[in-house]
Structures are given as C-alpha cells and as structure tokens.
mmCIF file with all atom_site columns, C-alpha atoms in Angstrom:
data_model
loop_
_atom_site.group_PDB
_atom_site.id
_atom_site.type_symbol
_atom_site.label_atom_id
_atom_site.label_alt_id
_atom_site.label_comp_id
_atom_site.label_asym_id
_atom_site.label_entity_id
_atom_site.label_seq_id
_atom_site.pdbx_PDB_ins_code
_atom_site.Cartn_x
_atom_site.Cartn_y
_atom_site.Cartn_z
_atom_site.occupancy
_atom_site.B_iso_or_equiv
_atom_site.pdbx_formal_charge
_atom_site.auth_seq_id
_atom_site.auth_comp_id
_atom_site.auth_asym_id
_atom_site.auth_atom_id
_atom_site.pdbx_PDB_model_num
ATOM 1   C CA . MET L 1 1   ? 16.049  2.250   1.518   1.00 88.00 ? 965  MET L CA 1
ATOM 2   C CA . ILE L 1 2   ? 13.670  3.155   -1.285  1.00 92.00 ? 966  ILE L CA 1
ATOM 3   C CA . SER L 1 3   ? 16.103  1.894   -3.920  1.00 93.00 ? 967  SER L CA 1
ATOM 4   C CA . GLU L 1 4   ? 16.611  -1.312  -1.943  1.00 94.00 ? 968  GLU L CA 1
ATOM 5   C CA . ALA L 1 5   ? 12.843  -1.826  -1.664  1.00 95.00 ? 969  ALA L CA 1
ATOM 6   C CA . GLU L 1 6   ? 12.317  -1.216  -5.375  1.00 96.00 ? 970  GLU L CA 1
ATOM 7   C CA . GLU L 1 7   ? 15.074  -3.670  -6.199  1.00 96.00 ? 971  GLU L CA 1
ATOM 8   C CA . LYS L 1 8   ? 13.670  -6.371  -3.900  1.00 96.00 ? 972  LYS L CA 1
ATOM 9   C CA . LEU L 1 9   ? 10.169  -5.931  -5.309  1.00 97.00 ? 973  LEU L CA 1
ATOM 10  C CA . GLY L 1 10  ? 11.144  -5.328  -8.926  1.00 97.00 ? 974  GLY L CA 1
ATOM 11  C CA . VAL L 1 11  ? 9.014   -2.171  -9.207  1.00 98.00 ? 975  VAL L CA 1
ATOM 12  C CA . LYS L 1 12  ? 9.328   1.618   -9.286  1.00 97.00 ? 976  LYS L CA 1
ATOM 13  C CA . LEU L 1 13  ? 7.302   3.028   -6.400  1.00 97.00 ? 977  LEU L CA 1
ATOM 14  C CA . PRO L 1 14  ? 5.010   5.994   -7.163  1.00 96.00 ? 978  PRO L CA 1
ATOM 15  C CA . ASP L 1 15  ? 6.486   9.332   -6.042  1.00 96.00 ? 979  ASP L CA 1
ATOM 16  C CA . GLN L 1 16  ? 3.510   10.133  -3.796  1.00 96.00 ? 980  GLN L CA 1
ATOM 17  C CA . TYR L 1 17  ? 4.068   6.960   -1.778  1.00 96.00 ? 981  TYR L CA 1
ATOM 18  C CA . VAL L 1 18  ? 7.812   7.592   -1.584  1.00 96.00 ? 982  VAL L CA 1
ATOM 19  C CA . ASP L 1 19  ? 7.049   11.075  -0.205  1.00 95.00 ? 983  ASP L CA 1
ATOM 20  C CA . TYR L 1 20  ? 4.737   9.515   2.416   1.00 93.00 ? 984  TYR L CA 1
ATOM 21  C CA . ILE L 1 21  ? 7.447   7.077   3.508   1.00 93.00 ? 985  ILE L CA 1
ATOM 22  C CA . LYS L 1 22  ? 10.038  9.854   3.754   1.00 93.00 ? 986  LYS L CA 1
ATOM 23  C CA . MET L 1 23  ? 7.722   12.068  5.802   1.00 90.00 ? 987  MET L CA 1
ATOM 24  C CA . PHE L 1 24  ? 5.875   9.563   8.006   1.00 89.00 ? 988  PHE L CA 1
ATOM 25  C CA . GLY L 1 25  ? 7.530   6.164   7.638   1.00 82.00 ? 989  GLY L CA 1
ATOM 26  C CA . HIS L 1 26  ? 4.644   3.946   8.708   1.00 85.00 ? 990  HIS L CA 1
ATOM 27  C CA . GLY L 1 27  ? 1.383   4.325   10.568  1.00 82.00 ? 991  GLY L CA 1
ATOM 28  C CA . GLY L 1 28  ? -1.972  6.040   10.560  1.00 75.00 ? 992  GLY L CA 1
ATOM 29  C CA . ILE L 1 29  ? -4.860  7.043   12.791  1.00 75.00 ? 993  ILE L CA 1
ATOM 30  C CA . ALA L 1 30  ? -8.062  5.567   14.229  1.00 73.00 ? 994  ALA L CA 1
ATOM 31  C CA . GLY L 1 31  ? -7.513  2.018   13.002  1.00 76.00 ? 995  GLY L CA 1
ATOM 32  C CA . LEU L 1 32  ? -6.048  2.999   9.637   1.00 80.00 ? 996  LEU L CA 1
ATOM 33  C CA . GLU L 1 33  ? -2.530  1.598   9.251   1.00 85.00 ? 997  GLU L CA 1
ATOM 34  C CA . ILE L 1 34  ? -0.629  2.419   6.088   1.00 91.00 ? 998  ILE L CA 1
ATOM 35  C CA . LEU L 1 35  ? 2.356   0.137   5.668   1.00 93.00 ? 999  LEU L CA 1
ATOM 36  C CA . GLY L 1 36  ? 5.750   1.730   5.193   1.00 91.00 ? 1000 GLY L CA 1
ATOM 37  C CA . VAL L 1 37  ? 9.075   1.714   7.031   1.00 90.00 ? 1001 VAL L CA 1
ATOM 38  C CA . GLY L 1 38  ? 9.068   1.152   10.796  1.00 85.00 ? 1002 GLY L CA 1
ATOM 39  C CA . LEU L 1 39  ? 11.130  2.985   13.403  1.00 81.00 ? 1003 LEU L CA 1
ATOM 40  C CA . THR L 1 40  ? 13.686  0.175   13.385  1.00 83.00 ? 1004 THR L CA 1
ATOM 41  C CA . GLY L 1 41  ? 14.132  0.533   9.616   1.00 82.00 ? 1005 GLY L CA 1
ATOM 42  C CA . ARG L 1 42  ? 12.130  -2.583  8.819   1.00 88.00 ? 1006 ARG L CA 1
ATOM 43  C CA . MET L 1 43  ? 10.464  -2.218  5.420   1.00 94.00 ? 1007 MET L CA 1
ATOM 44  C CA . ILE L 1 44  ? 7.056   -3.521  6.448   1.00 93.00 ? 1008 ILE L CA 1
ATOM 45  C CA . PHE L 1 45  ? 5.479   -2.937  3.032   1.00 96.00 ? 1009 PHE L CA 1
ATOM 46  C CA . VAL L 1 46  ? 8.223   -5.006  1.375   1.00 97.00 ? 1010 VAL L CA 1
ATOM 47  C CA . ASP L 1 47  ? 7.799   -7.895  3.811   1.00 96.00 ? 1011 ASP L CA 1
ATOM 48  C CA . SER L 1 48  ? 4.010   -7.888  3.372   1.00 95.00 ? 1012 SER L CA 1
ATOM 49  C CA . THR L 1 49  ? 4.216   -7.680  -0.397  1.00 97.00 ? 1013 THR L CA 1
ATOM 50  C CA . LEU L 1 50  ? 6.658   -10.586 -0.618  1.00 97.00 ? 1014 LEU L CA 1
ATOM 51  C CA . GLU L 1 51  ? 4.485   -12.618 1.755   1.00 96.00 ? 1015 GLU L CA 1
ATOM 52  C CA . TYR L 1 52  ? 1.352   -12.118 -0.370  1.00 95.00 ? 1016 TYR L CA 1
ATOM 53  C CA . ARG L 1 53  ? 3.166   -12.765 -3.629  1.00 96.00 ? 1017 ARG L CA 1
ATOM 54  C CA . ALA L 1 54  ? 3.300   -16.364 -2.385  1.00 93.00 ? 1018 ALA L CA 1
ATOM 55  C CA . ASP L 1 55  ? -0.535  -16.151 -2.521  1.00 90.00 ? 1019 ASP L CA 1
ATOM 56  C CA . GLU L 1 56  ? -0.356  -14.990 -6.151  1.00 93.00 ? 1020 GLU L CA 1
ATOM 57  C CA . LEU L 1 57  ? -0.393  -11.221 -5.581  1.00 95.00 ? 1021 LEU L CA 1
ATOM 58  C CA . PRO L 1 58  ? 0.577   -9.794  -8.993  1.00 96.00 ? 1022 PRO L CA 1
ATOM 59  C CA . GLU L 1 59  ? 4.174   -8.575  -9.317  1.00 96.00 ? 1023 GLU L CA 1
ATOM 60  C CA . ASN L 1 60  ? 3.137   -4.975  -10.120 1.00 97.00 ? 1024 ASN L CA 1
ATOM 61  C CA . LEU L 1 61  ? 1.216   -4.579  -6.831  1.00 97.00 ? 1025 LEU L CA 1
ATOM 62  C CA . VAL L 1 62  ? 2.712   -3.393  -3.532  1.00 98.00 ? 1026 VAL L CA 1
ATOM 63  C CA . VAL L 1 63  ? 0.734   -3.872  -0.313  1.00 97.00 ? 1027 VAL L CA 1
ATOM 64  C CA . ILE L 1 64  ? 0.008   -0.640  1.587   1.00 97.00 ? 1028 ILE L CA 1
ATOM 65  C CA . GLU L 1 65  ? -2.848  -1.757  3.847   1.00 94.00 ? 1029 GLU L CA 1
ATOM 66  C CA . ASN L 1 66  ? -4.207  -5.092  5.038   1.00 93.00 ? 1030 ASN L CA 1
ATOM 67  C CA . VAL L 1 67  ? -7.988  -4.961  5.413   1.00 89.00 ? 1031 VAL L CA 1
ATOM 68  C CA . ASP L 1 68  ? -8.290  -8.683  6.297   1.00 84.00 ? 1032 ASP L CA 1
ATOM 69  C CA . GLU L 1 69  ? -10.605 -9.790  3.465   1.00 88.00 ? 1033 GLU L CA 1
ATOM 70  C CA . TRP L 1 70  ? -8.564  -7.858  0.916   1.00 92.00 ? 1034 TRP L CA 1
ATOM 71  C CA . LEU L 1 71  ? -5.405  -5.804  0.531   1.00 96.00 ? 1035 LEU L CA 1
ATOM 72  C CA . MET L 1 72  ? -5.055  -2.218  -0.588  1.00 96.00 ? 1036 MET L CA 1
ATOM 73  C CA . CYS L 1 73  ? -2.167  -2.055  -3.023  1.00 97.00 ? 1037 CYS L CA 1
ATOM 74  C CA . LEU L 1 74  ? -0.291  0.372   -5.190  1.00 97.00 ? 1038 LEU L CA 1
ATOM 75  C CA . ASP L 1 75  ? -0.326  -0.598  -8.832  1.00 97.00 ? 1039 ASP L CA 1
ATOM 76  C CA . CYS L 1 76  ? 3.217   0.420   -9.720  1.00 97.00 ? 1040 CYS L CA 1
ATOM 77  C CA . ASN L 1 77  ? 2.381   0.294   -13.447 1.00 96.00 ? 1041 ASN L CA 1
ATOM 78  C CA . THR L 1 78  ? -0.356  2.932   -13.212 1.00 96.00 ? 1042 THR L CA 1
ATOM 79  C CA . GLY L 1 79  ? 0.123   4.709   -9.861  1.00 95.00 ? 1043 GLY L CA 1
ATOM 80  C CA . LYS L 1 80  ? -3.451  3.816   -8.876  1.00 97.00 ? 1044 LYS L CA 1
ATOM 81  C CA . VAL L 1 81  ? -4.481  2.294   -5.572  1.00 97.00 ? 1045 VAL L CA 1
ATOM 82  C CA . VAL L 1 82  ? -6.385  -0.938  -6.072  1.00 97.00 ? 1046 VAL L CA 1
ATOM 83  C CA . SER L 1 83  ? -7.953  -3.560  -3.862  1.00 96.00 ? 1047 SER L CA 1
ATOM 84  C CA . TRP L 1 84  ? -6.913  -7.183  -4.295  1.00 96.00 ? 1048 TRP L CA 1
ATOM 85  C CA . ASP L 1 85  ? -8.558  -10.179 -2.700  1.00 93.00 ? 1049 ASP L CA 1
ATOM 86  C CA . PHE L 1 86  ? -7.349  -13.722 -2.322  1.00 86.00 ? 1050 PHE L CA 1
ATOM 87  C CA . THR L 1 87  ? -9.396  -14.924 -5.286  1.00 89.00 ? 1051 THR L CA 1
ATOM 88  C CA . GLY L 1 88  ? -7.245  -12.703 -7.499  1.00 87.00 ? 1052 GLY L CA 1
ATOM 89  C CA . TYR L 1 89  ? -9.925  -10.047 -8.048  1.00 91.00 ? 1053 TYR L CA 1
ATOM 90  C CA . ILE L 1 90  ? -8.497  -6.555  -8.605  1.00 92.00 ? 1054 ILE L CA 1
ATOM 91  C CA . LYS L 1 91  ? -10.613 -3.405  -8.434  1.00 93.00 ? 1055 LYS L CA 1
ATOM 92  C CA . ASP L 1 92  ? -9.457  0.164   -9.123  1.00 91.00 ? 1056 ASP L CA 1
ATOM 93  C CA . GLU L 1 93  ? -10.232 2.267   -6.072  1.00 92.00 ? 1057 GLU L CA 1
ATOM 94  C CA . TYR L 1 94  ? -8.267  5.538   -6.348  1.00 97.00 ? 1058 TYR L CA 1
ATOM 95  C CA . GLU L 1 95  ? -6.434  7.368   -9.122  1.00 97.00 ? 1059 GLU L CA 1
ATOM 96  C CA . SER L 1 96  ? -3.420  8.065   -6.892  1.00 97.00 ? 1060 SER L CA 1
ATOM 97  C CA . PHE L 1 97  ? -1.903  7.383   -3.488  1.00 96.00 ? 1061 PHE L CA 1
ATOM 98  C CA . ASP L 1 98  ? -2.688  10.944  -2.380  1.00 96.00 ? 1062 ASP L CA 1
ATOM 99  C CA . ASP L 1 99  ? -6.390  10.483  -3.265  1.00 97.00 ? 1063 ASP L CA 1
ATOM 100 C CA . TYR L 1 100 ? -6.413  7.263   -1.241  1.00 95.00 ? 1064 TYR L CA 1
ATOM 101 C CA . LEU L 1 101 ? -4.594  8.821   1.723   1.00 93.00 ? 1065 LEU L CA 1
ATOM 102 C CA . ILE L 1 102 ? -6.874  11.868  1.928   1.00 92.00 ? 1066 ILE L CA 1
ATOM 103 C CA . ASP L 1 103 ? -10.038 9.772   1.661   1.00 93.00 ? 1067 ASP L CA 1
ATOM 104 C CA . GLN L 1 104 ? -8.910  7.206   4.237   1.00 90.00 ? 1068 GLN L CA 1
ATOM 105 C CA . MET L 1 105 ? -7.751  9.875   6.718   1.00 88.00 ? 1069 MET L CA 1
ATOM 106 C CA . ASN L 1 106 ? -11.051 11.738  6.359   1.00 90.00 ? 1070 ASN L CA 1
ATOM 107 C CA . ASN L 1 107 ? -12.994 8.491   6.900   1.00 87.00 ? 1071 ASN L CA 1
ATOM 108 C CA . ALA L 1 108 ? -10.917 7.668   9.979   1.00 84.00 ? 1072 ALA L CA 1
ATOM 109 C CA . ILE L 1 109 ? -11.478 11.122  11.486  1.00 85.00 ? 1073 ILE L CA 1
ATOM 110 C CA . GLU L 1 110 ? -15.222 11.065  10.758  1.00 87.00 ? 1074 GLU L CA 1
ATOM 111 C CA . ASN L 1 111 ? -15.564 7.641   12.399  1.00 80.00 ? 1075 ASN L CA 1
ATOM 112 C CA . MET L 1 112 ? -13.664 8.486   15.594  1.00 75.00 ? 1076 MET L CA 1
#
C-alpha cells in the first residue's frame, strides 16, 4: 500500500510516517486525528492530499491532519511537518514527523 500511495502522489514518504502507518494505520486521541490508512484499507491521506492538490497544495506536501483553517502536511522533500493554508502560505512547524506526533499527543493529553 505504501508503494501504491507513493506512486499515486509522486513522492517518497518519510520513514517515520511509514512506520506510523504500519503500526497504527489511522487515528489519534482527544480530537487529534492523524490521517493514514483506515480499517477498510482506504488510504485517507492519499485521498485528502489529492483533493487539496486541486486547491493548489504543492506536489511535495502530503496531508496528515486537517485543522480546518489550515492543513498539517509532510514535506516529502525535507521530512519536516509544515502547515499550509488556502492562501498558499507554508510554515515550518516540526523538524520531523516524530517531533510532530510527540508534541501533538502531549498537547491532546494535557487538554483532556
């Protein structure tokens, strides 16, 4: 499935995100929802990424979380997690997917 997703999106997914998908698939806690692969095998992150590419999401970005006003995305060129909004603004947020995941999980737990 990973190879199929990379082919459809034209990117090489960062290893940390691939590990997350293999271990957890899709989901989160306390309102945090990290896009991945659903129980039915649907590649939710692929569908979302392709949908937002119609809104000019850059080709190197893969959507991992929809935060309404913006999207959290993997930059497959750098491995960083960035935010992207619908005006095209991109901001570096985290150096890696693992940094993002740990921070977001801690925030979710603290705010429960």
